[in-house]
mmCIF file of C-alpha atoms in Angstrom:
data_model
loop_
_atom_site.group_PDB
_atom_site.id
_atom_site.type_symbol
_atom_site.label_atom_id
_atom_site.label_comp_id
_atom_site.label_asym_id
_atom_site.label_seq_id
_atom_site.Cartn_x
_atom_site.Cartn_y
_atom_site.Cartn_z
ATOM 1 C CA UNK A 44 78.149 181.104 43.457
ATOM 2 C CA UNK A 45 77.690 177.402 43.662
ATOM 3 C CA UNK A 46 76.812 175.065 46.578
ATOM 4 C CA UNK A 47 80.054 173.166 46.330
ATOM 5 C CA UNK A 48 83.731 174.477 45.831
ATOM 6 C CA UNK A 49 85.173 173.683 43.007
ATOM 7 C CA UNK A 50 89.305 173.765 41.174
ATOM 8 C CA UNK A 51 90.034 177.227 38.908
ATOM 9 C CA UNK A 52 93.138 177.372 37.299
ATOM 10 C CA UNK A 53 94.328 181.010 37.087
ATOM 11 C CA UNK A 54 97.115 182.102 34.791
ATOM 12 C CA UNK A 55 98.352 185.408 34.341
ATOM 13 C CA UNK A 56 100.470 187.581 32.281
ATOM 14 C CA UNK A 57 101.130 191.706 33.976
ATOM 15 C CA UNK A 58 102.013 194.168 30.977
ATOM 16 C CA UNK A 59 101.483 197.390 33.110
ATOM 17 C CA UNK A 60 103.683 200.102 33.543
ATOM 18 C CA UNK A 61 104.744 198.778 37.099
ATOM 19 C CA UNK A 62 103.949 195.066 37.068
ATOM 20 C CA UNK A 63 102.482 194.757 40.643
ATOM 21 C CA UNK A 64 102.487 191.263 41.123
ATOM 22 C CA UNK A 65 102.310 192.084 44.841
ATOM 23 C CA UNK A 66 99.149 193.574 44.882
ATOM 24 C CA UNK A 67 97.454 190.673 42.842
ATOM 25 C CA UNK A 68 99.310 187.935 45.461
ATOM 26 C CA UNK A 69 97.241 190.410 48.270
ATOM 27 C CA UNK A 70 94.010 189.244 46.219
ATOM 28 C CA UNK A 71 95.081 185.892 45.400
ATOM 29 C CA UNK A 72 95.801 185.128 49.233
ATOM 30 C CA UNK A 73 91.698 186.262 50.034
ATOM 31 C CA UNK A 74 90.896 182.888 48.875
ATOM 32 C CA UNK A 75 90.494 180.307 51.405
ATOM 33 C CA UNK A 76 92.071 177.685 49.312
ATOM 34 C CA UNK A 77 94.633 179.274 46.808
ATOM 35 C CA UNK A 78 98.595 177.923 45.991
ATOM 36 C CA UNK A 79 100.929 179.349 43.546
ATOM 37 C CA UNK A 80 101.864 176.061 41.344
ATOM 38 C CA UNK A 81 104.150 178.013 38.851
ATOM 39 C CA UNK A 82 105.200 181.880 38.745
ATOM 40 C CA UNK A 83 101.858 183.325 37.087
ATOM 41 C CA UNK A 84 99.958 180.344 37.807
ATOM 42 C CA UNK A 85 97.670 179.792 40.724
ATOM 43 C CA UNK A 86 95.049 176.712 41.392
ATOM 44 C CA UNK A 87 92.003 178.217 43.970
ATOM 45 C CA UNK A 88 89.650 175.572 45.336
ATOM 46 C CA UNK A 89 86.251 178.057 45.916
ATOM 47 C CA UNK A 90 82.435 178.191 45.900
ATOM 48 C CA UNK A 91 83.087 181.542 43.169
ATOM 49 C CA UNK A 92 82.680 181.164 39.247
ATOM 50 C CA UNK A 93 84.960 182.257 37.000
ATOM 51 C CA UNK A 94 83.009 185.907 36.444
ATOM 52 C CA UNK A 95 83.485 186.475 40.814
ATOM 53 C CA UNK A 96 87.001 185.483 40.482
ATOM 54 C CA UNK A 97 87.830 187.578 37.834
ATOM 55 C CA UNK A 98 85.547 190.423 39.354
ATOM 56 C CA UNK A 99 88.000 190.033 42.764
ATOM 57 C CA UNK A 100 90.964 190.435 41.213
ATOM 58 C CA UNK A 101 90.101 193.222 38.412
ATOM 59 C CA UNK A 102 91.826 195.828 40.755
ATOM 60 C CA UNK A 103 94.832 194.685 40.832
ATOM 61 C CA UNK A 104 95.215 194.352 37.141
ATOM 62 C CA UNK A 105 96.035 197.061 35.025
ATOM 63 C CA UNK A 106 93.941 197.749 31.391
ATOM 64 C CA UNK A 107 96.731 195.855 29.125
ATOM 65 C CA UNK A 108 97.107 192.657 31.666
ATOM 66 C CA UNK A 109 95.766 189.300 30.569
ATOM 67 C CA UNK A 110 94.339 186.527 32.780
ATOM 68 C CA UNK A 111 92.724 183.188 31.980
ATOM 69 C CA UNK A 112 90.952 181.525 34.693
ATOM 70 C CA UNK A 113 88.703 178.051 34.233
ATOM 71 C CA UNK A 114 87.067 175.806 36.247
ATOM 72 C CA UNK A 115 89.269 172.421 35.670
ATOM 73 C CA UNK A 116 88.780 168.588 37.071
ATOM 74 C CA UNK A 117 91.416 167.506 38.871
ATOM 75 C CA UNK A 118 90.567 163.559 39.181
ATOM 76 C CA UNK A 119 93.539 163.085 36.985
ATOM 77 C CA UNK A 120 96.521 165.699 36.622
ATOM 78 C CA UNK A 121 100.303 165.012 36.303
ATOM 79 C CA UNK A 122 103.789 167.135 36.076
ATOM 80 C CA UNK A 123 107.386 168.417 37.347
ATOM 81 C CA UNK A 124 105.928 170.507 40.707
ATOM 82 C CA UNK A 125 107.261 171.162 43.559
ATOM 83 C CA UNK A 126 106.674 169.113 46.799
ATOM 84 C CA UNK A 127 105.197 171.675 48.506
ATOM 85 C CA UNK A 128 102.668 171.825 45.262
ATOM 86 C CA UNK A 129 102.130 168.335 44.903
ATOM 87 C CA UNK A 130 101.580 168.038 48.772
ATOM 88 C CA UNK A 131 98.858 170.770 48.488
ATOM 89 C CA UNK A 132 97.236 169.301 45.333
ATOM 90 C CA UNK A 133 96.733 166.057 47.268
ATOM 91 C CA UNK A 134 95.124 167.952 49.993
ATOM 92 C CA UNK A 135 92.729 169.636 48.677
ATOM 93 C CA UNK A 136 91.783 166.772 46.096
ATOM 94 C CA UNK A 137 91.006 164.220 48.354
ATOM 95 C CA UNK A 138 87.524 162.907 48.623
ATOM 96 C CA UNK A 139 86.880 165.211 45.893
#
């Protein structure tokens, strides 16, 4: 855990048998700081590293589900989101 929180991009893909995506949005909303940019994609703003992260959400994920998550800078980002993302992105990124 580091002193300061920092941006994780999260991106998913669920291959199980039932495809919970509920029960991994119940673990993505324990995060403080956490919005849904795209369908599998979420940006969380913590104090975790990527190992913590992954270690919160490994029970909602079955044994054949794939997720990436990495620490990214967001001093500079662009694209086509929604207001509500953009609005959230600018946020949580300022003063950062």
């Amino acid at each position: 855990m580091s002193l300061f929180p920092a941006f994780y991009i999260i991106v998913y893909d669920l291959h199980g048998p039932d495809k919970n995506h509920s029960k991994l949005d119940a673990k993505m909303a324990l995060f403080r700081d956490c919005f849904r940019i795209l369908e599998s994609t979420w940006l969380v703003k913590t104090k975790l590293d990527s190992t913590a992260i992954l270690k919160r959400l490994s029970t909602a994920l079955d044994d054949n589900d794939h997720v990436f998550i990495a620490k990214i800078d967001l001093a500079s980002y662009d694209g086509c989101l929604p207001q509500n993302a953009r609005v959230w992105l600018e946020q949580k990124t300022a003063g950062f």
